[in-house]
Amino acid sequence: MVRRIFTFFFLSFLASHACLAQFSDNFSDGNFTANPVWVGDTDKFIVESEILRLNDNVAGRSYLATQSTMALEVQWDFWVRIAFTPSNSNHPRIYLVSDQQNLREPLNGYFLQIGRDGTDNKRIFLMRQNGTITTTLLSGSQNLATASNNILRIRVTRTAAGRFDVWADATGDNLLLPQGTATDLTFTNTSWFGVVCEYTVTNRTNFYFDDFAVGPIVHDITPPLVNMVEVVSANQINVHFSEVVDLATSQTASNYLVSHSIGSPLTASRNLSRPNIVNLFFPSPLAQNFNYDLSISNVMDQANNVMNPFAVIFALYLPSPFDIVFNEIMANPSPAVSLPPHEYIELYNNSEFTVNLNGWTLQHGTTSRVLPMVNIPPKGYLVLTNEAAVPSLRPFGPVAGVTGLSTTALTNAGTSLFLFAPGGRLISFVSYSDRWYRSPAKSAGGWSLEKIDPLNYCQGTENWRASDHTSGGTPAAPNSILRSNPDITPPDLRRIGYVNPTTLRLFFSEPIDGASIAALVRPEILELEMLLPHRPCCPIFLLPKSFFPLPLSPDEFLR
């Protein structure tokens, strides 16, 4: 019995010691008083929107510290925002190692300082502190805190041999670039980790911290992947990797090869602000709407992991109307049948080309939202939704969160949806209605509206109805009511509207093709100006002033 009790307390001691050795805190609990406990100038800090923030009333030097016993074979990660340009009078220190709790008093340890006086000193500095004496061990390679609002994500590792490696991303993302290396074994033990804020009265609330994590070094053994190929122009392709790539191998032009005599790029350049992207420039232009093969090999990440050979088909795509169509609409997701209770819009790619939607615009009603950089493959699907709903809808297939799109953007009773390519070219539209469900029970919620035939570009009730799927909808999958439903009814010219003395508007029974109506116009009388983006049934014509007040009929100006 005594042995069992001893074993229990010994294991409890080990577990407690392990908890002290490593910790993480993202302040999602809304405080810094538990899990872990932070001590120090606790009256000078608050947790606001799950971020630790300095909150003083006067100039000062305030600190918080928490217990930590890892000093070797350790990785420190954290996020910091300083809403000012740092200097000797205004800067943060992050103490990685300290033998004393009070970080404002003499101590033995190591800290990072962000910024000093001087335009070229807005860097990360790794410092050793012996009592009150500080020594610079490393000056960061990037002058990365020069703005009035700086958001940084920082990682520091230290090996058993005392080698420090400092990494940072000046956008606050995880695209970390090396800032420098230093070796020092003066102090190999620690009791505390913490932050110190040095500030004038102007910056008494302008320090923010988050995502603290201290633990064993995590070694990268995963090779880089290609997430996306972006066709920028006839002579430029951007390759988006899953992580920061090695400078030398990513900029080796022979590692990239395009078919049909295009060959390797003239130059390959790792993007300065997004080092996971490589910009490829070709001397021979790509043909429009033609599929090419791109093969990539031998590119490494910063841990020298070599990518697996990669190949993809891409095209310099010129958007045409109805290449991408609205194919499913979940406007009233509650009460849910069995899908997540979120609104979504499904797009379908009718074309033979992969289409990148970067810079395209989704308009619902009178509100416009810019779409993110995301590919939709040929004959493939993409679900658009609000950003918070992405994790719930991701298991069903390709999904993209639209910045600014609200959770209730799709009116239950109906509204108009428009999809515009860059430059304002209208690609697809639909004005849906709750009458299209053709079922009072399904219109009450939980069921999507599905398109019957994506190749039928008529956007009315005859080509839409409620989903028949037992889940209530088919996001990122073929529609449950999918079948051939061709439009065989020709459009009729219903009436002519007067806009002003030199402008007429024609009203047809359905959306019309701009090229076909232009071919019917008598050019000596009328000039076709444009198809109204929001009224594709109603083209506008410009008329000579002398035309009015002649009598007006359709036969007088159409061939």
Coordinates of C-alpha atoms in Angstrom, one line a residue:
M1 CA 0.0 0.0 0.0
V2 CA 2.9 2.4 0.9
R3 CA 4.5 1.6 -2.5
R4 CA 1.3 2.4 -4.3
I5 CA 1.0 5.7 -2.5
F6 CA 4.6 6.6 -3.2
T7 CA 4.1 5.7 -6.9
F8 CA 1.0 7.9 -7.1
F9 CA 2.7 10.9 -5.6
F10 CA 5.8 10.4 -7.7
L11 CA 3.8 10.3 -10.9
S12 CA 1.8 13.3 -9.8
F13 CA 5.1 15.2 -9.2
L14 CA 6.3 14.3 -12.7
A15 CA 3.0 15.5 -14.3
S16 CA 3.2 18.7 -12.3
H17 CA 6.8 19.3 -13.3
A18 CA 5.9 18.7 -17.0
C19 CA 3.1 21.3 -16.8
L20 CA 5.6 23.8 -15.4
A21 CA 8.1 22.9 -18.1
Q22 CA 5.9 23.8 -21.1
F23 CA 2.8 25.9 -21.4
S24 CA 0.6 27.7 -23.9
D25 CA -1.9 30.6 -23.5
N26 CA -4.0 32.2 -26.2
F27 CA -6.2 34.0 -23.6
S28 CA -9.4 32.4 -25.0
D29 CA -10.5 32.0 -21.4
G30 CA -10.7 35.8 -21.1
N31 CA -8.1 36.2 -18.3
F32 CA -4.5 35.7 -17.4
T33 CA -5.1 34.6 -13.8
A34 CA -5.3 30.8 -14.5
N35 CA -4.0 28.2 -16.9
P36 CA -1.4 29.5 -16.7
V37 CA -1.1 32.1 -13.9
W38 CA 0.6 35.3 -14.8
V39 CA 2.0 37.5 -12.0
G40 CA 3.5 41.0 -11.9
D41 CA 1.9 44.3 -12.7
T42 CA -1.5 42.6 -13.1
D43 CA -3.4 45.9 -12.7
K44 CA -1.7 47.3 -15.9
F45 CA -2.9 44.6 -18.3
I46 CA -6.3 43.3 -19.5
V47 CA -7.6 40.6 -21.8
E48 CA -9.6 42.1 -24.6
S49 CA -11.1 40.1 -27.5
E50 CA -8.9 37.1 -26.3
I51 CA -5.7 39.2 -26.6
L52 CA -3.5 40.3 -23.8
R53 CA -3.2 44.1 -23.8
L54 CA -1.3 46.8 -21.8
N55 CA -3.8 49.1 -20.1
D56 CA -2.0 51.8 -18.1
N57 CA -3.0 55.4 -17.5
V58 CA 0.5 56.9 -17.4
A59 CA 4.0 56.3 -18.8
G60 CA 5.8 53.4 -17.3
R61 CA 7.5 50.0 -17.4
S62 CA 5.2 47.1 -16.7
Y63 CA 5.6 43.3 -16.7
L64 CA 3.9 40.0 -16.5
A65 CA 5.6 36.7 -15.9
T66 CA 4.6 33.0 -15.7
Q67 CA 6.4 29.9 -14.6
S68 CA 8.6 28.1 -17.2
T69 CA 11.5 25.7 -16.7
M70 CA 12.5 25.0 -20.3
A71 CA 15.8 26.6 -21.4
L72 CA 17.4 24.0 -23.7
E73 CA 15.9 22.0 -26.6
V74 CA 13.0 24.4 -26.5
Q75 CA 10.8 26.3 -28.9
W76 CA 9.1 29.6 -28.0
D77 CA 6.2 30.9 -30.2
F78 CA 4.2 34.1 -29.8
W79 CA 2.3 36.9 -31.6
V80 CA 2.8 40.5 -30.8
R81 CA 1.3 43.8 -32.0
I82 CA 2.9 47.2 -31.3
A83 CA 0.7 50.0 -32.5
F84 CA 3.6 52.4 -32.8
T85 CA 7.1 52.6 -34.3
P86 CA 9.5 51.2 -31.6
S87 CA 12.3 53.1 -30.1
N88 CA 14.4 53.1 -26.9
S89 CA 11.5 54.7 -25.0
N90 CA 8.8 52.5 -26.5
H91 CA 9.4 48.8 -27.1
P92 CA 8.5 45.3 -25.8
R93 CA 10.8 42.8 -24.3
I94 CA 9.9 39.1 -24.3
Y95 CA 11.9 37.2 -21.7
L96 CA 12.5 33.7 -22.8
V97 CA 14.7 32.8 -19.9
S98 CA 14.8 34.4 -16.4
D99 CA 15.9 33.3 -13.0
Q100 CA 13.7 36.0 -11.3
Q101 CA 10.0 36.6 -11.4
N102 CA 10.3 40.4 -11.3
L103 CA 11.5 41.2 -14.9
R104 CA 12.1 44.8 -14.0
E105 CA 14.8 44.0 -11.5
P106 CA 18.4 42.5 -12.0
L107 CA 18.2 39.0 -13.3
N108 CA 20.0 36.4 -15.4
G109 CA 18.5 35.3 -18.6
Y110 CA 17.7 36.1 -22.3
F111 CA 15.1 38.3 -23.9
L112 CA 14.0 39.6 -27.3
Q113 CA 13.6 43.3 -27.8
I114 CA 11.7 44.7 -30.8
G115 CA 13.2 48.0 -32.0
R116 CA 15.6 50.7 -30.8
D117 CA 16.3 54.3 -31.8
G118 CA 17.4 54.7 -35.4
T119 CA 15.6 54.1 -38.7
D120 CA 17.6 50.9 -39.3
N121 CA 17.0 49.5 -35.9
K122 CA 13.4 48.4 -36.1
R123 CA 14.6 44.8 -35.8
I124 CA 14.4 41.9 -33.4
F125 CA 17.4 41.8 -31.0
L126 CA 18.3 38.8 -29.0
M127 CA 19.9 39.9 -25.7
R128 CA 21.6 38.3 -22.8
Q129 CA 21.1 39.9 -19.4
N130 CA 23.6 39.4 -16.5
G131 CA 22.2 41.3 -13.5
T132 CA 21.7 44.8 -15.0
I133 CA 24.2 44.4 -17.9
T134 CA 22.7 43.5 -21.3
T135 CA 24.6 42.2 -24.3
T136 CA 23.4 41.9 -27.9
L137 CA 23.8 38.4 -29.2
L138 CA 21.8 38.9 -32.5
S139 CA 20.4 41.7 -34.6
G140 CA 17.6 40.5 -36.9
S141 CA 18.1 40.4 -40.6
Q142 CA 14.9 42.3 -41.4
N143 CA 14.0 45.9 -40.5
L144 CA 10.5 44.6 -39.9
A145 CA 8.9 47.0 -37.4
T146 CA 9.1 50.3 -39.3
A147 CA 5.3 51.0 -39.4
S148 CA 3.0 52.8 -37.0
N149 CA 1.2 49.5 -36.5
N150 CA 3.4 46.3 -36.5
I151 CA 2.0 42.8 -36.2
L152 CA 4.6 40.1 -35.8
R153 CA 4.6 36.3 -35.3
I154 CA 7.9 35.2 -33.8
R155 CA 9.5 31.8 -33.2
V156 CA 12.8 31.1 -31.3
T157 CA 14.4 27.7 -30.9
R158 CA 17.4 26.8 -28.7
T159 CA 19.3 23.5 -29.0
A160 CA 21.1 21.6 -26.2
A161 CA 24.3 23.2 -27.6
G162 CA 22.9 26.6 -26.9
R163 CA 22.2 27.6 -30.5
F164 CA 19.4 30.2 -30.8
D165 CA 17.5 30.5 -34.1
V166 CA 15.1 33.4 -34.5
W167 CA 12.3 33.5 -37.1
A168 CA 9.6 36.1 -37.8
D169 CA 6.7 36.9 -40.1
A170 CA 6.1 40.7 -40.3
T171 CA 2.4 40.1 -41.3
G172 CA 1.5 38.1 -38.2
D173 CA 1.0 35.0 -40.3
N174 CA 3.0 31.7 -40.2
L175 CA 5.3 32.4 -43.1
L176 CA 8.3 32.7 -40.9
L177 CA 11.7 33.9 -42.3
P178 CA 15.0 33.4 -40.5
Q179 CA 16.2 36.5 -38.6
G180 CA 19.5 35.2 -37.4
T181 CA 21.4 32.7 -35.3
A182 CA 23.5 33.0 -32.2
T183 CA 25.1 30.5 -29.7
D184 CA 25.4 31.1 -26.0
L185 CA 25.4 28.7 -23.1
T186 CA 25.9 31.2 -20.2
F187 CA 22.5 30.3 -18.7
T188 CA 21.0 26.9 -19.1
N189 CA 18.2 27.0 -16.5
T190 CA 15.2 29.2 -16.1
S191 CA 12.2 29.7 -13.8
W192 CA 10.2 32.3 -15.6
F193 CA 8.9 33.5 -19.0
G194 CA 7.3 36.9 -19.5
V195 CA 6.9 40.3 -21.2
V196 CA 8.1 43.8 -20.3
C197 CA 6.6 46.9 -21.9
E198 CA 8.5 50.2 -21.9
Y199 CA 6.3 53.1 -22.9
T200 CA 5.6 56.8 -22.9
V201 CA 2.1 58.1 -22.1
T202 CA 1.2 58.1 -25.8
N203 CA 1.6 54.3 -26.0
R204 CA 0.3 53.2 -22.6
T205 CA -2.3 51.0 -24.3
N206 CA -0.6 50.1 -27.5
F207 CA 1.0 46.7 -26.7
Y208 CA -0.8 43.4 -27.6
F209 CA 0.3 39.8 -27.1
D210 CA -1.2 36.4 -28.0
D211 CA -0.6 32.8 -28.8
F212 CA 2.2 32.1 -26.3
A213 CA 3.6 28.6 -26.5
V214 CA 6.7 27.1 -24.9
G215 CA 7.6 23.5 -25.5
P216 CA 10.0 21.0 -27.2
I217 CA 11.4 21.9 -30.6
V218 CA 9.0 20.8 -33.4
H219 CA 11.1 19.6 -36.3
D220 CA 9.7 20.1 -39.8
I221 CA 9.8 16.8 -41.7
T222 CA 6.9 17.5 -44.2
P223 CA 7.9 18.5 -47.8
P224 CA 6.3 21.5 -49.3
L225 CA 3.1 21.1 -51.4
V226 CA 1.7 23.2 -54.2
N227 CA -1.6 24.7 -53.1
M228 CA -2.4 26.7 -56.2
V229 CA -1.2 27.9 -59.6
E230 CA -2.3 31.4 -60.3
V231 CA -2.2 32.7 -63.9
V232 CA -1.5 36.4 -63.6
S233 CA -1.0 37.3 -67.3
A234 CA 0.2 35.9 -70.6
N235 CA 3.8 36.0 -69.3
Q236 CA 3.4 35.4 -65.6
I237 CA 2.4 32.5 -63.4
N238 CA 2.5 32.5 -59.6
V239 CA 3.0 29.2 -57.8
H240 CA 1.6 29.1 -54.2
F241 CA 3.3 26.6 -51.9
S242 CA 2.0 25.3 -48.6
E243 CA 4.9 26.9 -46.7
V244 CA 7.9 29.2 -47.1
V245 CA 10.2 27.7 -49.7
D246 CA 14.0 27.6 -49.8
L247 CA 15.4 30.7 -51.7
A248 CA 17.9 28.9 -53.9
T249 CA 15.8 25.9 -55.1
S250 CA 12.6 27.9 -55.5
Q251 CA 14.4 30.4 -57.7
T252 CA 16.0 27.7 -59.9
A253 CA 14.1 28.2 -63.2
S254 CA 14.8 24.7 -64.5
N255 CA 12.7 23.3 -61.6
Y256 CA 9.6 24.6 -63.5
L257 CA 8.5 23.4 -67.0
V258 CA 5.5 24.3 -69.1
S259 CA 4.4 22.2 -72.1
H260 CA 3.7 23.2 -75.7
S261 CA 7.1 24.8 -76.3
I262 CA 6.7 27.4 -73.5
G263 CA 9.5 25.7 -71.5
S264 CA 11.1 26.9 -68.3
P265 CA 10.6 30.5 -67.1
L266 CA 13.1 33.2 -67.9
T267 CA 13.2 34.0 -64.2
A268 CA 11.7 32.5 -61.0
S269 CA 11.6 34.8 -58.0
R270 CA 10.4 34.1 -54.5
N271 CA 7.8 36.8 -53.5
L272 CA 9.3 39.3 -51.1
S273 CA 6.1 39.8 -49.0
R274 CA 4.7 36.2 -49.4
P275 CA 7.7 33.9 -49.4
N276 CA 5.5 30.8 -50.0
I277 CA 4.8 32.2 -53.5
V278 CA 7.2 32.0 -56.5
N279 CA 6.6 34.3 -59.4
L280 CA 7.5 32.8 -62.8
F281 CA 8.1 35.0 -65.9
F282 CA 8.1 33.5 -69.4
P283 CA 9.5 35.1 -72.6
S284 CA 6.8 33.4 -74.8
P285 CA 3.2 34.4 -74.1
L286 CA 0.5 31.9 -73.2
A287 CA -2.4 31.5 -75.6
Q288 CA -5.8 32.3 -74.2
N289 CA -8.2 29.6 -73.3
F290 CA -5.7 26.8 -74.0
N291 CA -4.7 24.1 -71.5
Y292 CA -1.0 23.8 -70.6
D293 CA 0.8 21.3 -68.4
L294 CA 3.1 22.7 -65.6
S295 CA 5.5 20.4 -63.9
I296 CA 7.5 21.3 -60.8
S297 CA 10.3 19.4 -59.0
N298 CA 13.3 19.7 -56.6
V299 CA 12.0 22.7 -54.6
M300 CA 12.8 22.5 -50.9
D301 CA 11.4 24.1 -47.8
Q302 CA 13.6 25.9 -45.2
A303 CA 14.2 22.6 -43.4
N304 CA 15.6 21.1 -46.7
N305 CA 12.6 18.8 -47.2
V306 CA 12.3 18.2 -51.0
M307 CA 8.9 18.4 -52.6
N308 CA 7.4 15.4 -54.4
P309 CA 7.2 16.0 -58.2
F310 CA 4.1 17.9 -59.1
A311 CA 2.1 18.4 -62.3
V312 CA -1.0 20.4 -63.0
I313 CA -3.1 21.6 -66.0
F314 CA -3.7 25.4 -66.2
A315 CA -4.9 27.9 -68.7
L316 CA -4.8 31.7 -69.4
Y317 CA -8.6 31.9 -69.1
L318 CA -10.7 34.7 -70.6
P319 CA -14.1 34.7 -68.9
S320 CA -17.2 34.2 -70.9
P321 CA -20.9 34.5 -69.8
F322 CA -22.2 31.4 -68.1
D323 CA -18.8 29.7 -67.9
I324 CA -19.4 29.8 -64.1
V325 CA -23.1 29.6 -63.0
F326 CA -25.1 29.7 -59.8
N327 CA -26.0 26.1 -59.3
E328 CA -27.5 25.8 -55.7
I329 CA -28.7 28.3 -53.1
M330 CA -29.2 27.6 -49.4
A331 CA -31.0 30.8 -48.4
N332 CA -33.0 29.5 -45.4
P333 CA -30.9 26.8 -43.6
S334 CA -33.0 26.6 -40.4
P335 CA -34.5 24.4 -39.2
A336 CA -31.7 22.2 -40.6
V337 CA -32.6 18.8 -42.1
S338 CA -29.1 17.3 -41.7
L339 CA -26.7 19.9 -43.3
P340 CA -24.9 22.5 -41.1
P341 CA -27.3 25.4 -40.4
H342 CA -25.4 27.9 -42.7
E343 CA -26.3 29.8 -45.8
Y344 CA -24.3 29.0 -48.9
I345 CA -24.1 29.5 -52.6
E346 CA -22.8 26.8 -54.9
L347 CA -21.0 27.7 -58.2
Y348 CA -20.5 25.3 -61.0
N349 CA -17.7 25.6 -63.7
N350 CA -19.2 24.8 -67.1
S351 CA -15.9 25.5 -68.9
E352 CA -13.0 23.2 -69.8
F353 CA -10.6 25.3 -67.8
T354 CA -9.6 25.8 -64.2
V355 CA -10.9 29.3 -63.2
N356 CA -9.2 31.3 -60.5
L357 CA -11.8 33.6 -58.8
N358 CA -9.4 36.1 -57.4
G359 CA -10.8 39.6 -57.9
W360 CA -14.2 38.3 -59.0
T361 CA -17.2 39.9 -57.3
L362 CA -20.3 38.4 -55.8
Q363 CA -23.3 40.8 -55.6
H364 CA -26.3 39.9 -53.5
G365 CA -29.1 42.5 -53.8
T366 CA -27.2 45.8 -53.9
T367 CA -24.2 44.6 -51.8
S368 CA -20.9 43.5 -53.4
R369 CA -18.2 41.2 -51.9
V370 CA -14.9 40.4 -53.5
L371 CA -14.1 36.7 -53.8
P372 CA -10.9 35.2 -52.4
M373 CA -8.1 33.6 -54.4
V374 CA -9.5 30.2 -55.0
N375 CA -9.6 27.8 -58.0
I376 CA -12.7 26.1 -59.3
P377 CA -11.8 23.1 -61.6
P378 CA -13.5 22.4 -64.9
K379 CA -16.9 20.7 -64.4
G380 CA -16.3 21.3 -60.7
Y381 CA -18.0 22.9 -57.8
L382 CA -17.2 25.6 -55.2
V383 CA -19.3 26.5 -52.2
L384 CA -19.3 30.2 -51.1
T385 CA -20.3 31.0 -47.6
N386 CA -19.5 33.4 -44.7
E387 CA -16.0 32.9 -43.1
A388 CA -17.4 31.4 -39.8
A389 CA -19.2 28.7 -41.7
V390 CA -16.2 27.3 -43.6
P391 CA -15.1 24.7 -41.0
S392 CA -18.7 23.2 -40.9
L393 CA -19.0 23.0 -44.7
R394 CA -15.5 21.9 -45.6
P395 CA -16.2 18.2 -45.2
F396 CA -18.6 18.4 -48.1
G397 CA -16.0 19.6 -50.6
P398 CA -14.3 22.8 -51.9
V399 CA -15.5 25.8 -49.9
A400 CA -14.4 29.4 -49.7
G401 CA -15.2 32.0 -47.1
V402 CA -16.2 35.4 -48.5
T403 CA -14.8 38.3 -46.5
G404 CA -17.7 40.5 -45.2
L405 CA -20.5 38.2 -46.2
S406 CA -23.0 38.1 -43.4
T407 CA -24.6 35.0 -42.0
T408 CA -28.0 36.2 -43.2
A409 CA -26.9 37.7 -46.6
L410 CA -29.4 35.5 -48.6
T411 CA -33.0 36.8 -48.1
N412 CA -35.4 33.9 -47.5
A413 CA -38.1 35.3 -49.8
G414 CA -35.6 35.9 -52.6
T415 CA -33.1 38.3 -54.0
S416 CA -30.8 38.8 -57.0
L417 CA -27.4 37.3 -57.3
F418 CA -24.7 38.4 -59.8
L419 CA -21.2 37.1 -60.5
F420 CA -18.8 39.5 -62.1
A421 CA -15.3 38.8 -63.5
P422 CA -12.5 41.4 -63.1
G423 CA -13.4 44.5 -65.1
G424 CA -17.1 44.2 -64.3
R425 CA -18.0 41.6 -66.9
L426 CA -21.2 39.9 -66.0
I427 CA -20.7 36.1 -66.0
S428 CA -23.9 34.7 -64.2
F429 CA -27.0 36.0 -62.5
V430 CA -30.2 34.7 -60.9
S431 CA -33.1 36.3 -59.1
Y432 CA -34.5 33.5 -57.0
S433 CA -37.8 33.4 -55.1
D434 CA -39.2 31.2 -52.3
R435 CA -41.9 30.3 -54.8
W436 CA -39.3 28.2 -56.7
Y437 CA -39.4 25.5 -53.9
R438 CA -42.8 24.4 -55.2
S439 CA -43.3 23.0 -51.7
P440 CA -44.5 25.0 -48.7
A441 CA -42.8 22.5 -46.3
K442 CA -39.4 22.9 -48.0
S443 CA -39.7 26.7 -48.3
A444 CA -40.0 26.9 -44.5
G445 CA -36.3 26.1 -44.1
G446 CA -33.6 23.5 -44.2
W447 CA -33.8 22.8 -48.0
S448 CA -31.7 24.4 -50.8
L449 CA -32.8 25.5 -54.2
E450 CA -31.1 23.4 -56.9
K451 CA -30.6 24.1 -60.6
I452 CA -32.1 21.4 -62.8
D453 CA -29.7 21.8 -65.8
P454 CA -26.5 23.9 -65.4
L455 CA -26.2 24.0 -69.2
N456 CA -29.6 25.8 -69.4
Y457 CA -28.8 29.4 -68.9
C458 CA -32.3 30.5 -68.4
Q459 CA -32.4 31.7 -64.8
G460 CA -36.1 31.4 -64.0
T461 CA -38.4 29.1 -62.1
E462 CA -38.5 26.6 -64.9
N463 CA -34.9 25.5 -64.2
W464 CA -34.9 25.6 -60.4
R465 CA -36.7 23.8 -57.6
A466 CA -36.1 22.4 -54.0
S467 CA -33.5 19.7 -53.5
D468 CA -34.7 16.1 -53.2
H469 CA -31.7 15.0 -51.2
T470 CA -32.4 13.6 -47.8
S471 CA -29.8 16.0 -46.3
G472 CA -31.7 19.0 -47.6
G473 CA -29.1 19.9 -50.2
T474 CA -26.0 18.8 -52.2
P475 CA -23.2 21.3 -51.5
A476 CA -20.1 20.8 -53.7
A477 CA -21.8 17.7 -55.4
P478 CA -24.1 17.0 -58.3
N479 CA -27.6 18.3 -57.7
S480 CA -30.2 15.7 -56.6
I481 CA -32.6 17.0 -59.4
L482 CA -29.9 17.1 -62.1
R483 CA -31.3 16.3 -65.6
S484 CA -31.4 17.7 -69.1
N485 CA -33.7 20.6 -69.3
P486 CA -32.8 22.6 -72.4
D487 CA -34.3 26.0 -73.1
I488 CA -36.1 25.6 -76.5
T489 CA -38.3 28.8 -76.3
P490 CA -37.0 31.8 -78.3
P491 CA -37.0 35.2 -76.6
D492 CA -39.7 37.8 -77.5
L493 CA -39.3 41.5 -77.6
R494 CA -42.0 42.6 -75.2
R495 CA -41.8 46.4 -75.1
I496 CA -39.6 49.4 -75.7
G497 CA -38.8 51.8 -72.9
Y498 CA -38.0 55.5 -73.2
V499 CA -35.0 56.5 -71.0
N500 CA -34.1 60.0 -72.4
P501 CA -34.2 61.8 -75.8
T502 CA -31.2 59.7 -77.1
T503 CA -31.7 56.4 -75.2
L504 CA -34.1 53.5 -75.6
R505 CA -34.3 50.3 -73.5
L506 CA -35.6 47.1 -75.0
F507 CA -37.4 44.6 -72.8
F508 CA -37.2 40.9 -73.9
S509 CA -38.9 37.9 -72.3
E510 CA -35.6 36.4 -71.1
P511 CA -31.9 37.2 -71.0
I512 CA -30.4 37.6 -74.4
D513 CA -27.0 37.2 -76.0
G514 CA -25.3 40.5 -76.7
A515 CA -23.7 39.4 -79.9
S516 CA -26.9 38.2 -81.4
I517 CA -28.9 41.4 -80.7
A518 CA -26.0 43.5 -82.0
A519 CA -26.2 41.7 -85.3
L520 CA -29.9 42.6 -85.6
V521 CA -29.5 46.3 -85.1
R522 CA -29.6 48.7 -88.0
P523 CA -26.3 50.6 -87.5
E524 CA -27.5 53.7 -89.5
I525 CA -30.2 54.3 -86.9
L526 CA -29.0 52.7 -83.6
E527 CA -25.9 52.0 -81.7
L528 CA -25.8 49.2 -79.2
E529 CA -24.1 50.5 -76.0
M530 CA -24.1 47.7 -73.5
L531 CA -26.1 45.0 -71.8
L532 CA -27.2 46.4 -68.4
P533 CA -25.3 44.2 -65.8
H534 CA -28.4 44.0 -63.6
R535 CA -31.0 43.8 -66.3
P536 CA -29.7 41.3 -68.9
C537 CA -33.1 41.2 -70.5
C538 CA -32.8 44.9 -71.3
P539 CA -30.1 46.2 -73.6
I540 CA -29.6 50.0 -74.0
F541 CA -29.4 51.7 -77.4
L542 CA -28.1 55.2 -78.1
L543 CA -30.0 57.2 -80.8
P544 CA -29.2 60.3 -82.8
K545 CA -31.1 63.4 -81.5
S546 CA -32.9 63.7 -84.8
F547 CA -34.6 60.3 -84.3
F548 CA -37.3 61.7 -82.0
P549 CA -40.2 62.4 -82.4
L550 CA -40.5 59.8 -85.2
P551 CA -43.0 57.0 -84.5
L552 CA -41.4 54.0 -82.8
S553 CA -41.9 50.3 -83.3
P554 CA -39.6 47.2 -83.1
D555 CA -39.7 46.7 -86.9
E556 CA -38.3 50.2 -87.5
F557 CA -34.9 49.6 -86.0
L558 CA -34.4 45.8 -86.2
R559 CA -33.5 44.2 -89.5

